[in-house]
Amino acid sequence: MNHSLLGARTQLIQQLVYFDEELTTFLEAYTPNQSKIRSTTRQHLMDYCLELTRLMQEFKEEILHSRVLIGSRVLVRYMDDQETDSYTIVFPSKADPNINYISFLSPIGSCLLLGDVGKVCSIETPSGISVMKIEKIEFRNAGDR
């Protein structure tokens, strides 16, 4: 296994350990108490951990770039004007919109997380519905945790 692949595997295992040990603390810090948002976020993170576990069982570089994970850079095409943009999906503490690092809890990050190439996401914005399609996924080992 090459060095960058080993680093990616290590980061993803650290994410699994973090969510296993700190999920309740994480949810308390980032979601309202006893809310539908907390319940939905918990389920989304459980689905994420199940997908990570599956990916670890057959870990290969092409699989690593087949799903949007925390740490993935995602190229999207906006369907209304065909413009493209890229976002890196990160933990909330690493989010920085100035460099397109977006939290997996944000509306865009949440919609993209676990998506694959071709997935279409609809995001409600103040100016209306924005529809985007995933064009490319590249795991960048940038999500941390």
Coordinates of N, CA and C in Angstrom, one line a residue:
M1 N 0.9 -1.2 0.0 CA 0.0 0.0 0.0 C 0.9 1.2 0.0
N2 N 0.6 2.2 -0.9 CA 1.5 3.3 -1.0 C 1.2 4.3 0.2
H3 N 2.2 5.2 0.3 CA 2.1 6.1 1.5 C 0.9 7.0 1.6
S4 N 0.4 7.5 0.5 CA -0.8 8.4 0.5 C -2.0 7.6 0.8
L5 N -2.1 6.3 0.3 CA -3.2 5.5 0.5 C -3.2 5.0 2.0
L6 N -2.1 4.8 2.5 CA -2.0 4.4 4.0 C -2.4 5.6 4.8
G7 N -2.0 6.9 4.4 CA -2.5 8.0 5.2 C -4.0 8.2 5.1
A8 N -4.6 8.0 3.9 CA -6.0 8.1 3.8 C -6.7 7.1 4.7
R9 N -6.2 5.8 4.6 CA -6.8 4.8 5.4 C -6.8 5.1 6.9
T10 N -5.6 5.7 7.4 CA -5.5 6.0 8.8 C -6.4 7.1 9.1
Q11 N -6.6 8.1 8.3 CA -7.5 9.2 8.6 C -9.0 8.7 8.7
L12 N -9.4 7.8 7.8 CA -10.7 7.3 7.8 C -11.0 6.4 9.0
I13 N -10.0 5.7 9.4 CA -10.1 4.9 10.7 C -10.2 5.8 11.9
Q14 N -9.5 6.9 11.9 CA -9.6 7.9 13.0 C -11.0 8.5 13.0
Q15 N -11.6 8.7 11.8 CA -13.0 9.2 11.8 C -13.9 8.2 12.4
L16 N -13.8 6.9 12.1 CA -14.6 5.9 12.7 C -14.5 5.9 14.2
V17 N -13.3 5.9 14.7 CA -13.0 5.9 16.1 C -13.6 7.1 16.8
Y18 N -13.4 8.3 16.2 CA -14.0 9.5 16.7 C -15.5 9.4 16.8
F19 N -16.2 9.0 15.8 CA -17.7 8.9 15.9 C -18.1 7.8 16.8
D20 N -17.4 6.8 16.9 CA -17.7 5.7 17.9 C -17.6 6.2 19.3
E21 N -16.6 7.0 19.6 CA -16.3 7.4 21.0 C -17.0 8.8 21.3
E22 N -17.2 9.6 20.3 CA -17.6 11.0 20.6 C -18.9 11.4 19.9
L23 N -19.7 10.5 19.4 CA -20.9 10.9 18.6 C -21.8 11.8 19.5
T24 N -22.1 11.3 20.7 CA -23.0 12.1 21.5 C -22.5 13.5 21.8
T25 N -21.2 13.6 22.2 CA -20.6 14.9 22.4 C -20.6 15.8 21.2
F26 N -20.3 15.2 20.0 CA -20.4 15.9 18.8 C -21.8 16.5 18.5
L27 N -22.8 15.6 18.7 CA -24.2 16.0 18.4 C -24.6 17.1 19.4
E28 N -24.2 17.0 20.6 CA -24.5 18.1 21.6 C -23.9 19.4 21.2
A29 N -22.7 19.4 20.7 CA -22.0 20.6 20.3 C -22.6 21.2 19.0
Y30 N -23.1 20.4 18.1 CA -23.5 21.0 16.8 C -24.9 20.9 16.4
T31 N -25.8 20.3 17.2 CA -27.2 20.2 16.9 C -28.0 20.6 18.1
P32 N -29.2 21.1 17.8 CA -30.1 21.5 18.9 C -30.6 20.2 19.7
N33 N -30.7 20.4 21.0 CA -31.1 19.3 21.9 C -32.5 18.8 21.5
Q34 N -32.7 17.5 21.5 CA -33.9 16.8 21.3 C -34.7 17.3 20.0
S35 N -34.0 17.5 19.0 CA -34.6 18.0 17.8 C -34.5 17.0 16.6
K36 N -35.4 17.2 15.6 CA -35.4 16.4 14.4 C -34.0 16.5 13.7
I37 N -33.4 17.7 13.8 CA -32.1 17.9 13.2 C -31.1 16.9 13.8
R38 N -31.1 16.8 15.2 CA -30.2 15.9 15.8 C -30.4 14.5 15.4
S39 N -31.6 14.1 15.4 CA -32.0 12.7 15.0 C -31.5 12.4 13.6
T40 N -31.8 13.3 12.7 CA -31.4 13.2 11.3 C -29.9 13.1 11.1
T41 N -29.2 14.0 11.8 CA -27.7 14.0 11.8 C -27.2 12.8 12.4
R42 N -27.7 12.3 13.5 CA -27.2 11.0 14.0 C -27.4 9.9 13.0
Q43 N -28.5 9.8 12.4 CA -28.7 8.7 11.4 C -27.8 8.9 10.2
H44 N -27.6 10.1 9.7 CA -26.7 10.4 8.6 C -25.2 9.9 9.0
L45 N -24.8 10.2 10.2 CA -23.5 9.9 10.6 C -23.3 8.3 10.9
M46 N -24.4 7.7 11.3 CA -24.4 6.2 11.4 C -24.3 5.6 10.0
D47 N -25.0 6.1 9.1 CA -24.9 5.7 7.7 C -23.5 5.9 7.1
Y48 N -22.9 7.0 7.5 CA -21.5 7.4 7.0 C -20.6 6.3 7.6
C49 N -20.7 6.0 8.9 CA -19.8 5.1 9.5 C -19.9 3.7 8.9
L50 N -21.2 3.3 8.6 CA -21.4 2.0 8.0 C -20.7 1.9 6.6
E51 N -20.8 3.0 5.8 CA -20.2 3.1 4.5 C -18.6 3.1 4.7
L52 N -18.1 3.8 5.7 CA -16.6 3.7 5.9 C -16.2 2.3 6.2
T53 N -16.9 1.6 7.1 CA -16.6 0.3 7.5 C -16.6 -0.6 6.2
R54 N -17.6 -0.5 5.4 CA -17.6 -1.2 4.1 C -16.4 -0.9 3.2
L55 N -16.1 0.3 3.1 CA -14.9 0.7 2.3 C -13.6 0.2 2.8
M56 N -13.5 0.1 4.1 CA -12.3 -0.4 4.7 C -12.1 -1.9 4.4
Q57 N -13.1 -2.6 4.2 CA -13.1 -4.1 4.0 C -12.5 -4.3 2.6
E58 N -12.7 -3.5 1.6 CA -12.1 -3.7 0.3 C -11.4 -2.4 -0.2
F59 N -10.5 -1.9 0.7 CA -9.9 -0.6 0.5 C -8.9 -0.6 -0.7
K60 N -9.3 0.2 -1.7 CA -8.5 0.4 -2.9 C -8.7 1.9 -3.3
E61 N -7.7 2.4 -4.0 CA -7.7 3.8 -4.4 C -9.0 4.2 -5.2
E62 N -9.4 3.4 -6.1 CA -10.6 3.7 -6.9 C -11.8 3.8 -6.1
I63 N -11.9 2.9 -5.1 CA -13.1 3.0 -4.2 C -13.0 4.2 -3.3
L64 N -11.8 4.7 -2.9 CA -11.7 5.9 -2.1 C -12.2 7.1 -2.8
H65 N -12.1 7.1 -4.2 CA -12.6 8.2 -5.0 C -14.0 8.0 -5.5
S66 N -14.7 7.0 -5.1 CA -16.0 6.7 -5.6 C -17.2 7.3 -4.8
R67 N -16.9 7.7 -3.6 CA -18.0 8.2 -2.7 C -17.4 9.5 -2.1
V68 N -18.3 10.4 -1.8 CA -18.0 11.6 -1.1 C -17.8 11.3 0.4
L69 N -16.6 11.5 0.9 CA -16.3 11.3 2.3 C -15.9 12.6 2.9
I70 N -15.8 12.6 4.3 CA -15.2 13.7 4.9 C -13.7 13.7 4.5
G71 N -13.3 14.8 3.9 CA -11.9 14.8 3.3 C -11.9 14.8 1.8
S72 N -13.0 14.6 1.2 CA -13.1 14.5 -0.3 C -13.2 15.9 -0.9
R73 N -12.6 16.1 -2.0 CA -12.8 17.3 -2.8 C -13.8 16.9 -3.9
V74 N -14.9 17.7 -4.1 CA -16.0 17.4 -4.9 C -16.1 18.5 -6.0
L75 N -16.1 18.1 -7.2 CA -16.4 19.0 -8.3 C -17.9 18.9 -8.7
V76 N -18.6 20.0 -8.6 CA -20.1 20.0 -8.9 C -20.3 20.9 -10.1
R77 N -21.4 20.6 -10.8 CA -21.9 21.4 -11.9 C -23.3 21.9 -11.5
Y78 N -23.5 23.2 -11.5 CA -24.8 23.8 -11.2 C -25.6 23.7 -12.4
M79 N -26.8 23.1 -12.3 CA -27.6 22.8 -13.5 C -28.2 24.0 -14.1
D80 N -28.4 25.1 -13.4 CA -29.1 26.2 -14.0 C -28.2 27.0 -14.9
D81 N -26.9 27.1 -14.6 CA -26.0 27.9 -15.5 C -24.8 27.1 -16.0
Q82 N -24.7 25.8 -15.7 CA -23.7 24.9 -16.1 C -22.3 25.4 -15.5
E83 N -22.2 26.3 -14.6 CA -21.0 26.7 -13.9 C -20.5 25.5 -13.0
T84 N -19.2 25.4 -12.8 CA -18.7 24.4 -11.9 C -18.0 25.1 -10.7
D85 N -18.0 24.3 -9.6 CA -17.3 24.7 -8.4 C -16.8 23.5 -7.7
S86 N -15.8 23.6 -6.9 CA -15.3 22.5 -6.1 C -15.4 22.8 -4.6
Y87 N -15.7 21.8 -3.8 CA -15.8 22.0 -2.4 C -15.0 20.8 -1.8
T88 N -14.4 21.1 -0.6 CA -13.8 20.0 0.2 C -14.6 19.9 1.4
I89 N -15.0 18.6 1.6 CA -15.9 18.3 2.8 C -15.1 18.1 4.0
V90 N -15.4 18.8 5.1 CA -14.5 18.8 6.3 C -15.4 18.8 7.5
F91 N -14.8 18.6 8.7 CA -15.4 18.7 10.0 C -15.8 20.2 10.2
P92 N -16.8 20.5 11.0 CA -17.2 21.8 11.2 C -16.1 22.8 11.6
S93 N -15.2 22.3 12.5 CA -14.2 23.1 13.0 C -13.1 23.5 11.9
K94 N -13.1 22.8 10.8 CA -12.2 23.1 9.7 C -12.8 23.9 8.6
A95 N -14.1 24.1 8.7 CA -14.8 24.8 7.6 C -14.2 26.2 7.4
D96 N -14.0 26.6 6.1 CA -13.5 27.9 5.7 C -14.1 28.2 4.3
P97 N -15.2 28.9 4.3 CA -15.8 29.2 3.0 C -14.9 30.0 2.0
N98 N -13.9 30.7 2.5 CA -13.0 31.4 1.7 C -12.2 30.5 0.8
I99 N -12.0 29.3 1.2 CA -11.2 28.3 0.4 C -12.1 27.1 0.0
N100 N -13.4 27.3 0.1 CA -14.4 26.2 -0.3 C -14.2 25.0 0.6
Y101 N -13.8 25.1 1.8 CA -13.9 24.0 2.8 C -15.2 24.1 3.5
I102 N -16.1 23.2 3.2 CA -17.4 23.3 3.8 C -17.7 22.1 4.8
S103 N -18.4 22.4 5.8 CA -18.7 21.4 6.8 C -19.7 20.3 6.2
F104 N -19.5 19.1 6.6 CA -20.4 18.1 6.2 C -21.8 18.3 6.8
L105 N -21.9 19.2 7.8 CA -23.2 19.5 8.4 C -24.0 20.6 7.6
S106 N -23.3 21.4 6.8 CA -23.9 22.4 6.0 C -24.9 21.8 5.0
P107 N -25.8 22.6 4.5 CA -26.8 22.0 3.5 C -26.1 21.4 2.3
I108 N -25.1 22.1 1.8 CA -24.4 21.5 0.6 C -23.6 20.2 1.0
G109 N -22.8 20.4 2.1 CA -22.0 19.3 2.6 C -22.8 18.0 2.9
S110 N -24.0 18.3 3.6 CA -24.8 17.2 4.0 C -25.4 16.5 2.7
C111 N -25.8 17.2 1.7 CA -26.3 16.6 0.5 C -25.3 15.9 -0.3
L112 N -24.0 16.4 -0.3 CA -23.0 15.7 -1.0 C -22.4 14.5 -0.3
L113 N -22.4 14.5 1.0 CA -21.8 13.4 1.8 C -22.4 12.1 1.4
L114 N -21.5 11.1 1.1 CA -21.9 9.8 0.6 C -22.4 9.7 -0.8
G115 N -22.4 10.8 -1.5 CA -22.9 10.8 -2.9 C -21.8 10.2 -3.8
D116 N -22.2 9.8 -5.0 CA -21.3 9.3 -6.0 C -21.4 10.2 -7.2
V117 N -20.5 10.0 -8.2 CA -20.5 10.8 -9.4 C -21.8 10.6 -10.1
G118 N -22.5 11.7 -10.5 CA -23.8 11.6 -11.1 C -24.9 12.0 -10.2
K119 N -24.7 11.9 -8.9 CA -25.7 12.3 -8.0 C -26.1 13.7 -8.1
V120 N -27.4 14.0 -8.1 CA -28.0 15.3 -8.2 C -28.5 15.8 -6.9
C121 N -28.0 16.9 -6.4 CA -28.4 17.5 -5.1 C -29.2 18.7 -5.3
S122 N -30.3 18.9 -4.6 CA -31.1 20.1 -4.6 C -30.9 20.8 -3.2
I123 N -30.5 22.0 -3.2 CA -30.3 22.8 -2.0 C -31.2 24.0 -2.0
E124 N -31.9 24.2 -0.9 CA -32.8 25.4 -0.8 C -31.9 26.5 -0.3
T125 N -32.0 27.6 -1.1 CA -31.2 28.8 -0.8 C -32.2 30.0 -0.6
P126 N -31.7 31.1 -0.1 CA -32.6 32.3 0.0 C -33.2 32.7 -1.4
S127 N -32.4 32.5 -2.4 CA -32.9 32.9 -3.8 C -33.6 31.8 -4.5
G128 N -33.9 30.7 -3.9 CA -34.6 29.6 -4.5 C -33.8 28.3 -4.4
I129 N -34.3 27.3 -5.2 CA -33.7 26.0 -5.2 C -32.5 26.0 -6.1
S130 N -31.4 25.5 -5.6 CA -30.1 25.3 -6.4 C -29.9 23.8 -6.6
V131 N -29.7 23.5 -7.9 CA -29.5 22.0 -8.2 C -28.1 21.9 -8.8
M132 N -27.4 20.9 -8.2 CA -26.0 20.6 -8.6 C -25.9 19.1 -8.8
K133 N -24.9 18.8 -9.7 CA -24.6 17.4 -10.0 C -23.1 17.1 -9.7
I134 N -22.9 16.0 -9.0 CA -21.5 15.6 -8.7 C -20.8 15.2 -10.0
E135 N -19.7 15.9 -10.4 CA -18.9 15.6 -11.6 C -17.7 14.7 -11.3
K136 N -17.1 15.0 -10.2 CA -15.8 14.3 -9.9 C -15.6 14.3 -8.3
I137 N -15.0 13.2 -7.8 CA -14.7 13.1 -6.4 C -13.2 12.7 -6.3
E138 N -12.5 13.4 -5.4 CA -11.1 13.1 -5.2 C -10.9 13.2 -3.7
F139 N -10.5 12.0 -3.0 CA -10.3 12.1 -1.6 C -8.9 12.8 -1.4
R140 N -8.9 13.8 -0.6 CA -7.7 14.7 -0.5 C -7.1 14.5 0.9
N141 N -7.7 13.7 1.8 CA -7.1 13.5 3.1 C -7.1 14.8 3.9
A142 N -8.1 15.7 3.7 CA -8.1 17.0 4.2 C -9.2 17.2 5.3
G143 N -10.0 16.2 5.6 CA -11.1 16.4 6.5 C -10.7 16.5 7.9
D144 N -9.7 15.7 8.3 CA -9.1 15.6 9.6 C -10.1 15.0 10.6
R145 N -9.6 14.8 11.8 CA -10.2 14.4 13.0 C -9.4 13.3 13.6

